[in-house]
């Protein structure tokens, strides 16, 4: 469904990604792991159009989408849950969700999507009138995911969903990811929490200094000695 | 309480309504686009001239003339954004301030060139109302009511519509609104148009009470900035409240002395308050 | 270096000889250019570090009005009146600057607080109309040629004073440019907290440069007042004058020694030139074009005219020396 072929990108004269290729088939979940500064967040931002792609080809369902600005990417069915959640803190939960349905296609089915998100995350319904910035980290992550789901995306990008959360809440977040997968969504998730992420994805990529060093099924990577030593700490 | 003082206070509260409209417009633009339009008051001046010419010179009926003036100033807001603000969006704040300052120079001089320095009045004579032995300006009463209605409409727009929600969202986190499918540039244009429309509305209300001349912006421009800063730049409700506080200081000062001293008092109050509450009266 | 020195000497020689060969109208223009250049340079002392004051109209107004009022009402010589006005300006700069810097009022907020200051002085001058003549202004008592009253019907004297003032301004600029204060102030303008963390006394550095800037501006205002003799609140104080100071300095370039002077030269000759060109029939035409140029200048030459030229020269030098590594590549 989402496919990248030799994508390069960077900020000004600083190049962060060197010919990255990856593939997320429909209904599957992909994971990107790697150390800090490897370019994981840059990769996500390139896919969602926040950073322009310099070279390479990116397609959604076979249609080239590379080079579109972020607000057009949403229309292509790509939703991005940014690192650090980035809710609009002084808007209420429901307003945050509403802005997630900003694109015209999504506005038309706002009520249905809202119901769906509230069934997925009943907690959000209880807090609908509360300012998003006043919720706990886990609840904010729910709201951020819910906001991304409001546009009825085909692919959901998640950037470090567990970062900055307490261990117990991290567990909840990965449960959320499983819930979303059960809904049949295609997911691409970037994580430093390697052990956990390999449990929820089908396929994973190891990104180091801007290029893919290793890739394979989650099971393969879990048993890979290099990954075990460097990232899982076994 | 002295009846004349009360009269002064009421008349000033009524004027505060117009200032509040302008504070809302300026704060909206600042909150969303992160640029202070130093020339905002001079855009109001353009609206006053538009109304003057439409109504007093060409005989367009007043409500229609007001509507055209509001739409015209709204378009002017968009043009200003495209020509002056958009090119400096990524420049240091100082350069943005100066670019709109250059616009101030330009608008004032261009108005002088086109219309001369004569004071012009649209010639609508509204009655003075007598109420419990106080004299209250009907023009100001209208201005106050319309200002209040304008504020409520703006509030509902920001609260109830998708675009309005996006406008509020962009003021809180401008980098990621693209991920919501929001086109930043479009929101900026809409915001500039609304800011312009508010300036146009204020222009119509001010033209009922004051003569228009090229430098009229200098008389109330600084007061509006002061109000916005007092309320907290970008904080619309704060700005709304601050406009009434400042109006009162000017009213009471003006009652005991003359207008200039009351403005001196208001500006001094502002400076002192900036030291006590550097982020505005209502900083969170 | 020697070439530059020769140029400087030639420039000074021309400057000294100037009054002997140019007509009075142009001499009048040159005096104004020099006086404003001095004030712009004084503003740039702060402005170059990002402390953008919209309140220098206040200092200029005080500088112009205080000695003139004292002279008219108490026959007090400007030799006492001017230092007094400088003192008042410094005091005001401290009253405003100290809390501003202490409480970290920066950026927009600083600009707007100082804007309010210039309104306070302007409106006070207008409001005290019994003393100052209000918005109609007032004229100083004339006594003919007198060192005591600092009045000279012969423009040559004022020309000399203006040249000296201008040089003082440049000297002050250079002192700060070459002193340790410059590095401290640059660090502060980059990041105040970081500067404080490495042991820079942020408050003192900012206050010092503000006080110097305010005092010099007041001095410029005082001499300007002595020169034109007729004072009007709108021409020596208030938002219009403050903006003029900011714009002309920025247009010329606040990062170079001669930037503000170029700003003064260009803006004044432009307004004068346009005024003569359009004549009195088109009031506002000159300033209209001036306004457009300002906006264009800020959009396309944010470094100012001198800064832009220097930037081009530096680029040429870099191109001439291909061995030098380009500085903008991050590794």
Coordinates of C-alpha atoms in Angstrom, one line a residue, chain B residues 2-266:
Chain B
X2 CA -20.7 62.8 40.2
X3 CA -23.2 62.6 37.3
X4 CA -20.7 64.1 34.8
X5 CA -18.1 61.5 35.8
X6 CA -20.7 58.8 35.3
X7 CA -21.6 60.3 31.9
X8 CA -17.9 60.3 30.9
X9 CA -17.5 56.7 32.1
X10 CA -20.6 55.5 30.1
X11 CA -19.5 57.3 27.0
X12 CA -16.1 55.7 27.3
X13 CA -17.4 52.3 27.8
X14 CA -19.3 52.8 24.6
X15 CA -16.1 53.8 22.8
X16 CA -14.4 50.8 24.3
X17 CA -16.6 48.7 22.1
X18 CA -14.8 49.9 19.0
X19 CA -11.4 49.6 20.5
X20 CA -12.3 46.1 21.5
X21 CA -13.1 45.2 17.9
X22 CA -9.8 46.5 16.8
X23 CA -8.0 44.7 19.6
X24 CA -9.8 41.5 18.6
X25 CA -8.6 41.9 15.0
X26 CA -5.0 42.7 15.8
X27 CA -4.8 39.9 18.4
X28 CA -6.4 37.4 15.9
X29 CA -3.7 38.3 13.3
X30 CA -0.9 38.2 15.9
X31 CA -2.1 34.9 17.4
X32 CA -2.5 33.1 14.1
X33 CA 0.2 34.6 11.9
X34 CA 2.6 35.7 14.6
X35 CA 3.0 39.2 13.1
X36 CA 2.2 42.5 14.7
X37 CA 0.5 44.8 12.2
X38 CA 1.8 48.2 13.2
X39 CA -0.2 49.7 10.4
X40 CA -3.5 48.2 11.6
X41 CA -4.9 51.6 12.6
X42 CA -4.0 53.0 9.2
X43 CA -5.9 50.2 7.5
X44 CA -8.9 51.5 9.5
X45 CA -8.1 54.9 8.1
X46 CA -8.5 53.5 4.6
X47 CA -11.9 52.1 5.5
X48 CA -13.0 55.5 6.9
X49 CA -12.0 57.2 3.6
X50 CA -13.8 54.5 1.7
X51 CA -16.9 55.1 3.6
X52 CA -16.6 58.9 3.3
X53 CA -16.3 58.8 -0.4
X54 CA -19.0 56.2 -1.0
X55 CA -21.5 57.9 1.3
X56 CA -20.7 61.6 1.4
X57 CA -19.3 62.0 -2.1
X58 CA -21.1 59.4 -4.3
X59 CA -24.3 59.2 -2.3
X60 CA -24.4 55.4 -1.8
X61 CA -26.9 54.6 0.9
X62 CA -25.1 54.3 4.3
X63 CA -25.7 50.5 5.0
X64 CA -24.5 49.6 1.5
X65 CA -21.5 52.0 1.8
X66 CA -20.6 50.3 5.1
X67 CA -20.9 46.9 3.6
X68 CA -18.7 47.9 0.6
X69 CA -16.2 49.5 3.0
X70 CA -16.0 46.4 5.1
X71 CA -15.5 44.1 2.1
X72 CA -13.0 46.5 0.7
X73 CA -10.9 46.7 3.8
X74 CA -11.1 42.9 4.1
X75 CA -9.6 42.6 0.6
X76 CA -7.0 45.1 1.6
X77 CA -6.1 42.9 4.5
X78 CA -5.6 40.0 2.2
X79 CA -3.5 42.1 -0.2
X80 CA -1.4 43.4 2.7
X81 CA -0.8 39.8 3.7
X82 CA 0.2 38.6 0.3
X83 CA 2.4 41.6 -0.6
X84 CA 4.0 42.5 2.7
X85 CA 3.6 39.8 5.3
X86 CA 4.0 36.6 3.3
X87 CA 7.5 37.6 2.0
X88 CA 8.8 38.2 5.6
X89 CA 7.0 35.4 7.4
X90 CA 10.3 33.6 8.1
X91 CA 12.3 36.8 8.9
X92 CA 13.1 37.9 12.4
X93 CA 10.1 39.4 14.2
X94 CA 11.8 42.8 14.1
X95 CA 11.8 42.8 10.3
X96 CA 8.1 41.9 10.3
X97 CA 7.4 44.8 12.6
X98 CA 9.3 47.1 10.3
X99 CA 7.7 45.9 7.1
X100 CA 4.3 46.7 8.5
X101 CA 5.8 50.0 9.9
X102 CA 6.8 50.8 6.3
X103 CA 3.2 50.1 5.3
X104 CA 2.1 52.7 7.9
X105 CA 4.4 55.3 6.4
X106 CA 3.1 54.4 3.0
X107 CA -0.6 54.5 3.8
X108 CA -0.4 57.8 5.7
X109 CA 1.6 59.5 2.9
X110 CA -0.4 58.0 0.1
X111 CA -3.6 59.2 1.8
X112 CA -2.1 62.6 2.1
X113 CA -1.2 62.5 -1.6
X114 CA -4.6 61.5 -2.7
X115 CA -6.9 63.3 -0.3
X116 CA -4.8 66.1 1.3
X117 CA -4.7 66.8 5.0
X118 CA -8.2 68.1 5.3
X119 CA -10.4 66.7 8.0
X120 CA -13.5 65.2 6.4
X121 CA -16.7 64.2 8.1
X122 CA -19.3 61.9 6.5
X123 CA -21.9 64.2 7.9
X124 CA -24.2 61.8 9.6
X125 CA -25.6 63.7 12.5
X126 CA -26.9 61.3 15.1
X127 CA -28.8 62.6 18.1
X128 CA -27.5 62.8 21.6
X129 CA -29.6 60.8 23.9
X130 CA -30.7 62.2 27.2
X131 CA -31.0 59.6 29.9
X132 CA -31.5 60.4 33.6
X133 CA -30.0 63.8 33.0
X134 CA -26.9 62.4 31.3
X135 CA -26.0 63.0 27.7
X136 CA -25.0 59.9 25.8
X137 CA -23.8 59.8 22.3
X138 CA -26.1 57.8 20.1
X139 CA -23.3 57.1 17.6
X140 CA -21.3 55.6 20.4
X141 CA -24.2 53.5 21.6
X142 CA -24.6 52.1 18.1
X143 CA -20.8 51.5 17.9
X144 CA -20.9 49.7 21.2
X145 CA -23.8 47.5 20.2
X146 CA -22.3 46.6 16.8
X147 CA -18.9 46.1 18.3
X148 CA -20.4 43.6 20.8
X149 CA -22.3 41.8 18.0
X150 CA -19.2 41.7 15.9
X151 CA -17.3 40.1 18.8
X152 CA -20.0 37.5 19.4
X153 CA -20.2 36.6 15.7
X154 CA -16.4 36.2 15.7
X155 CA -16.5 34.1 18.8
X156 CA -19.1 31.8 17.3
X157 CA -17.2 31.5 14.1
X158 CA -14.0 30.5 15.9
X159 CA -15.8 28.1 18.1
X160 CA -18.3 26.4 15.7
X161 CA -16.7 26.2 12.3
X162 CA -13.9 24.0 10.9
X163 CA -12.0 27.0 9.7
X164 CA -12.5 28.7 13.0
X165 CA -11.2 25.7 14.9
X166 CA -8.2 25.5 12.5
X167 CA -7.5 29.2 13.2
X168 CA -7.4 28.6 16.9
X169 CA -5.3 25.4 16.4
X170 CA -2.7 27.2 14.3
X171 CA -2.2 29.7 17.0
X172 CA -1.3 26.9 19.4
X173 CA 1.0 24.8 17.2
X174 CA 1.6 26.1 13.7
X175 CA 4.1 23.4 12.6
X176 CA 1.8 20.4 12.6
X177 CA -1.6 21.8 11.4
X178 CA -0.6 20.5 8.0
X179 CA -0.9 17.0 9.3
X180 CA -4.6 17.7 9.9
X181 CA -5.0 18.6 6.3
X182 CA -5.0 22.3 7.0
X183 CA -3.3 24.5 4.5
X184 CA -1.5 27.1 6.5
X185 CA -1.4 29.7 3.8
X186 CA -5.1 29.5 3.3
X187 CA -5.8 30.0 7.0
X188 CA -3.5 33.0 6.9
X189 CA -5.4 34.5 4.1
X190 CA -8.7 33.9 5.9
X191 CA -7.3 35.4 9.1
X192 CA -6.1 38.5 7.2
X193 CA -9.5 38.8 5.6
X194 CA -11.2 38.6 9.0
X195 CA -8.7 41.0 10.5
X196 CA -9.4 43.4 7.6
X197 CA -13.2 43.0 8.0
X198 CA -13.0 43.9 11.7
X199 CA -10.9 46.9 10.8
X200 CA -13.5 47.8 8.2
X201 CA -16.3 47.5 10.7
X202 CA -14.5 49.6 13.2
X203 CA -13.8 52.2 10.4
X204 CA -17.6 52.5 9.8
X205 CA -18.3 52.9 13.5
X206 CA -15.5 55.4 14.0
X207 CA -16.5 57.4 10.9
X208 CA -19.8 58.1 12.7
X209 CA -18.0 59.9 15.5
X210 CA -14.8 61.3 14.1
X211 CA -13.5 63.2 11.1
X212 CA -11.1 61.2 8.9
X213 CA -7.7 62.5 8.0
X214 CA -4.5 60.7 6.8
X215 CA -3.0 60.6 10.3
X216 CA -6.0 59.5 12.3
X217 CA -4.3 56.2 12.8
X218 CA -1.6 57.8 14.9
X219 CA -4.3 58.9 17.4
X220 CA -5.6 55.5 18.3
X221 CA -3.1 53.1 16.8
X222 CA -0.8 53.1 19.8
X223 CA -3.7 52.7 22.2
X224 CA -4.7 49.5 20.4
X225 CA -1.3 48.0 20.7
X226 CA -1.2 48.9 24.3
X227 CA -4.6 47.2 24.8
X228 CA -3.4 44.1 23.0
X229 CA -0.2 43.8 25.0
X230 CA -2.1 44.4 28.2
X231 CA -4.5 41.7 27.4
X232 CA -1.6 39.5 26.3
X233 CA -0.7 39.5 22.6
X234 CA -2.8 36.8 20.9
X235 CA -5.2 36.5 23.9
X236 CA -8.4 37.7 22.4
X237 CA -10.5 37.7 25.5
X238 CA -7.8 39.5 27.4
X239 CA -7.6 42.1 24.7
X240 CA -11.4 42.5 24.8
X241 CA -11.3 43.1 28.6
X242 CA -8.3 45.4 28.4
X243 CA -9.9 47.7 25.9
X244 CA -12.6 48.6 28.5
X245 CA -10.0 49.0 31.3
X246 CA -8.0 51.4 29.1
X247 CA -11.1 53.3 28.1
X248 CA -12.0 53.8 31.7
X249 CA -8.6 55.2 32.6
X250 CA -8.8 57.6 29.7
X251 CA -12.4 58.5 30.7
X252 CA -11.6 59.2 34.3
X253 CA -8.3 60.9 33.5
X254 CA -10.0 63.0 30.9
X255 CA -12.7 64.0 33.4
X256 CA -10.3 65.3 35.9
X257 CA -7.9 66.9 33.5
X258 CA -7.7 67.0 29.7
X259 CA -7.5 64.3 27.1
X260 CA -3.8 64.4 26.5
X261 CA -3.0 64.0 30.2
X262 CA -5.5 61.1 30.4
X263 CA -3.6 59.4 27.6
X264 CA -0.3 60.0 29.3
X265 CA -1.8 58.4 32.4
X266 CA -3.0 55.4 30.3

